[in-house]
Amino acid sequence: MGKNAKTYVLLAIVAGVWGLIAYRVVGSLSSEPVESTALAPLVTKSLSPIQRDTFLIRADYRDPFLGTMPKAKTVKPKRTLKPKKPAPPQLAIAYVGTIRNSSAKDHIYFVTIAGTQYLLQQGKQAEGVTLVSGTEHDITVKHEGRLRKIKRQ
């Protein structure tokens, strides 16, 4: 087959494919009624609920390897949970920032306690809150015997 013959065969195939696509598009745009292929309605049977078969296995026979009888299981009384003490309301503490004294190398932390801002150093106390330790990212405070870690805002 020559080069021109292959080209003509491929051109005829491409023209046929595009002709088929155009025929389908034009056919779908026509206003002729389309035959419906409706399925017959399904008939369903109502099923009765299945009753489960229940049984009990009693394994109260002698152990074939040890030659002993199983011990009776003792039922432990259920533990009753003790009511927990409600946690005391936590004081609103926020860590705002820090400044550093370059000559003394001490850090001073800006801490907001219940809406009031304080300047605290490590070990200092304000409104019952003691600053235990701190970094540029977070501080650790002690309030009513509890340690809290507070991140910088």
CSV table of C-alpha atoms in Angstrom, one decimal:
chain,number,residue,atom,x,y,z
A,1,MET,CA,0.0,0.0,0.0
A,2,GLY,CA,1.4,3.4,-1.0
A,3,LYS,CA,1.7,6.5,1.1
A,4,ASN,CA,-1.3,8.2,-0.6
A,5,ALA,CA,-3.5,5.1,-0.2
A,6,LYS,CA,-2.9,4.9,3.6
A,7,THR,CA,-3.7,8.6,3.8
A,8,TYR,CA,-7.0,8.2,2.0
A,9,VAL,CA,-8.1,5.2,4.1
A,10,LEU,CA,-7.4,7.1,7.4
A,11,LEU,CA,-9.2,10.1,6.0
A,12,ALA,CA,-12.2,8.0,5.2
A,13,ILE,CA,-12.2,6.5,8.8
A,14,VAL,CA,-11.9,10.0,10.4
A,15,ALA,CA,-14.7,11.3,8.2
A,16,GLY,CA,-16.9,8.3,9.2
A,17,VAL,CA,-16.3,8.9,12.9
A,18,TRP,CA,-17.1,12.6,12.7
A,19,GLY,CA,-20.2,11.8,10.6
A,20,LEU,CA,-21.4,9.4,13.2
A,21,ILE,CA,-20.9,12.0,16.0
A,22,ALA,CA,-22.8,14.7,13.9
A,23,TYR,CA,-25.6,12.2,13.3
A,24,ARG,CA,-26.0,11.5,17.0
A,25,VAL,CA,-25.9,15.2,17.9
A,26,VAL,CA,-28.5,16.1,15.3
A,27,GLY,CA,-30.7,13.1,16.3
A,28,SER,CA,-30.7,14.1,19.9
A,29,LEU,CA,-31.8,17.7,19.0
A,30,SER,CA,-34.8,16.6,17.0
A,31,SER,CA,-38.3,16.9,18.5
A,32,GLU,CA,-39.5,13.4,17.6
A,33,PRO,CA,-40.9,11.4,20.5
A,34,VAL,CA,-38.5,8.9,22.0
A,35,GLU,CA,-39.6,5.3,22.7
A,36,SER,CA,-39.6,4.7,26.4
A,37,THR,CA,-38.3,1.4,27.7
A,38,ALA,CA,-40.0,1.4,31.0
A,39,LEU,CA,-39.4,-1.6,33.3
A,40,ALA,CA,-42.2,-3.5,34.8
A,41,PRO,CA,-42.9,-2.6,38.4
A,42,LEU,CA,-41.1,-4.8,40.9
A,43,VAL,CA,-43.1,-7.2,43.0
A,44,THR,CA,-41.7,-7.5,46.5
A,45,LYS,CA,-42.6,-10.1,49.1
A,46,SER,CA,-42.8,-9.0,52.7
A,47,LEU,CA,-40.4,-11.1,54.8
A,48,SER,CA,-41.2,-12.3,58.2
A,49,PRO,CA,-38.6,-11.4,60.8
A,50,ILE,CA,-36.0,-14.1,61.5
A,51,GLN,CA,-36.0,-15.5,64.9
A,52,ARG,CA,-32.6,-16.1,66.3
A,53,ASP,CA,-31.7,-19.6,67.6
A,54,THR,CA,-30.3,-19.1,71.1
A,55,PHE,CA,-28.3,-21.7,73.0
A,56,LEU,CA,-26.0,-21.9,76.0
A,57,ILE,CA,-22.8,-23.8,76.2
A,58,ARG,CA,-21.9,-25.2,79.5
A,59,ALA,CA,-18.2,-26.0,79.7
A,60,ASP,CA,-18.3,-27.6,83.2
A,61,TYR,CA,-16.5,-30.8,82.2
A,62,ARG,CA,-13.0,-32.0,83.3
A,63,ASP,CA,-10.0,-30.5,81.5
A,64,PRO,CA,-8.6,-33.4,79.4
A,65,PHE,CA,-5.0,-32.3,79.7
A,66,LEU,CA,-4.8,-31.2,83.3
A,67,GLY,CA,-7.4,-33.6,84.7
A,68,THR,CA,-9.0,-30.8,86.9
A,69,MET,CA,-12.4,-29.3,87.0
A,70,PRO,CA,-12.8,-25.6,86.2
A,71,LYS,CA,-13.1,-23.2,89.1
A,72,ALA,CA,-16.4,-21.4,89.5
A,73,LYS,CA,-16.1,-17.8,88.5
A,74,THR,CA,-16.6,-15.3,91.3
A,75,VAL,CA,-18.5,-12.2,90.5
A,76,LYS,CA,-16.8,-9.1,91.8
A,77,PRO,CA,-19.1,-6.4,93.1
A,78,LYS,CA,-19.2,-3.4,90.9
A,79,ARG,CA,-17.2,-0.4,92.0
A,80,THR,CA,-19.1,2.7,92.6
A,81,LEU,CA,-17.5,5.9,91.4
A,82,LYS,CA,-16.9,8.6,93.9
A,83,PRO,CA,-18.2,11.9,92.9
A,84,LYS,CA,-15.3,14.2,91.9
A,85,LYS,CA,-14.9,17.5,93.4
A,86,PRO,CA,-15.8,20.3,91.0
A,87,ALA,CA,-12.6,22.0,89.8
A,88,PRO,CA,-12.3,25.5,91.1
A,89,PRO,CA,-12.8,28.2,88.4
A,90,GLN,CA,-9.5,29.1,86.8
A,91,LEU,CA,-8.2,32.6,86.9
A,92,ALA,CA,-7.9,34.2,83.5
A,93,ILE,CA,-4.1,34.4,82.9
A,94,ALA,CA,-2.6,35.5,79.6
A,95,TYR,CA,1.1,35.8,78.6
A,96,VAL,CA,1.6,38.9,76.5
A,97,GLY,CA,5.4,39.1,76.0
A,98,THR,CA,8.8,39.6,77.5
A,99,ILE,CA,11.6,42.1,77.7
A,100,ARG,CA,15.2,41.5,78.6
A,101,ASN,CA,17.6,43.7,80.6
A,102,SER,CA,20.8,43.3,78.7
A,103,SER,CA,23.0,44.4,81.6
A,104,ALA,CA,21.5,42.2,84.3
A,105,LYS,CA,20.4,39.5,81.9
A,106,ASP,CA,17.0,39.3,83.7
A,107,HIS,CA,13.8,38.7,81.9
A,108,ILE,CA,10.6,40.6,82.7
A,109,TYR,CA,7.4,39.0,81.6
A,110,PHE,CA,4.2,40.8,80.8
A,111,VAL,CA,1.4,38.8,82.3
A,112,THR,CA,-2.3,39.7,82.3
A,113,ILE,CA,-4.2,38.4,85.3
A,114,ALA,CA,-8.0,38.9,85.4
A,115,GLY,CA,-7.8,41.9,83.0
A,116,THR,CA,-4.9,43.6,84.8
A,117,GLN,CA,-1.4,43.6,83.3
A,118,TYR,CA,1.6,43.0,85.6
A,119,LEU,CA,5.4,42.9,85.0
A,120,LEU,CA,6.8,39.8,86.7
A,121,GLN,CA,10.2,38.3,87.2
A,122,GLN,CA,10.8,34.6,88.0
A,123,GLY,CA,9.7,33.9,91.6
A,124,LYS,CA,7.6,37.1,91.9
A,125,GLN,CA,3.9,37.0,92.8
A,126,ALA,CA,0.8,39.0,91.8
A,127,GLU,CA,-2.8,38.3,92.8
A,128,GLY,CA,-1.9,34.9,94.2
A,129,VAL,CA,-0.1,33.9,90.9
A,130,THR,CA,3.6,33.1,91.1
A,131,LEU,CA,5.8,33.1,88.0
A,132,VAL,CA,7.8,29.9,88.2
A,133,SER,CA,9.7,29.9,84.9
A,134,GLY,CA,9.4,31.3,81.4
A,135,THR,CA,10.8,31.5,77.9
A,136,GLU,CA,10.0,33.7,75.0
A,137,HIS,CA,7.2,31.3,73.9
A,138,ASP,CA,5.5,30.3,77.2
A,139,ILE,CA,5.5,30.7,80.9
A,140,THR,CA,4.8,28.4,83.9
A,141,VAL,CA,2.8,29.9,86.7
A,142,LYS,CA,1.6,28.5,90.1
A,143,HIS,CA,-1.9,29.3,91.3
A,144,GLU,CA,-3.6,27.7,94.3
A,145,GLY,CA,-0.9,24.9,94.3
A,146,ARG,CA,-1.4,24.0,90.6
A,147,LEU,CA,1.2,24.6,87.9
A,148,ARG,CA,-0.2,25.9,84.6
A,149,LYS,CA,1.8,26.4,81.4
A,150,ILE,CA,0.6,29.4,79.4
A,151,LYS,CA,1.6,30.0,75.8
A,152,ARG,CA,2.3,33.5,74.4
A,153,GLN,CA,-0.6,35.2,72.6
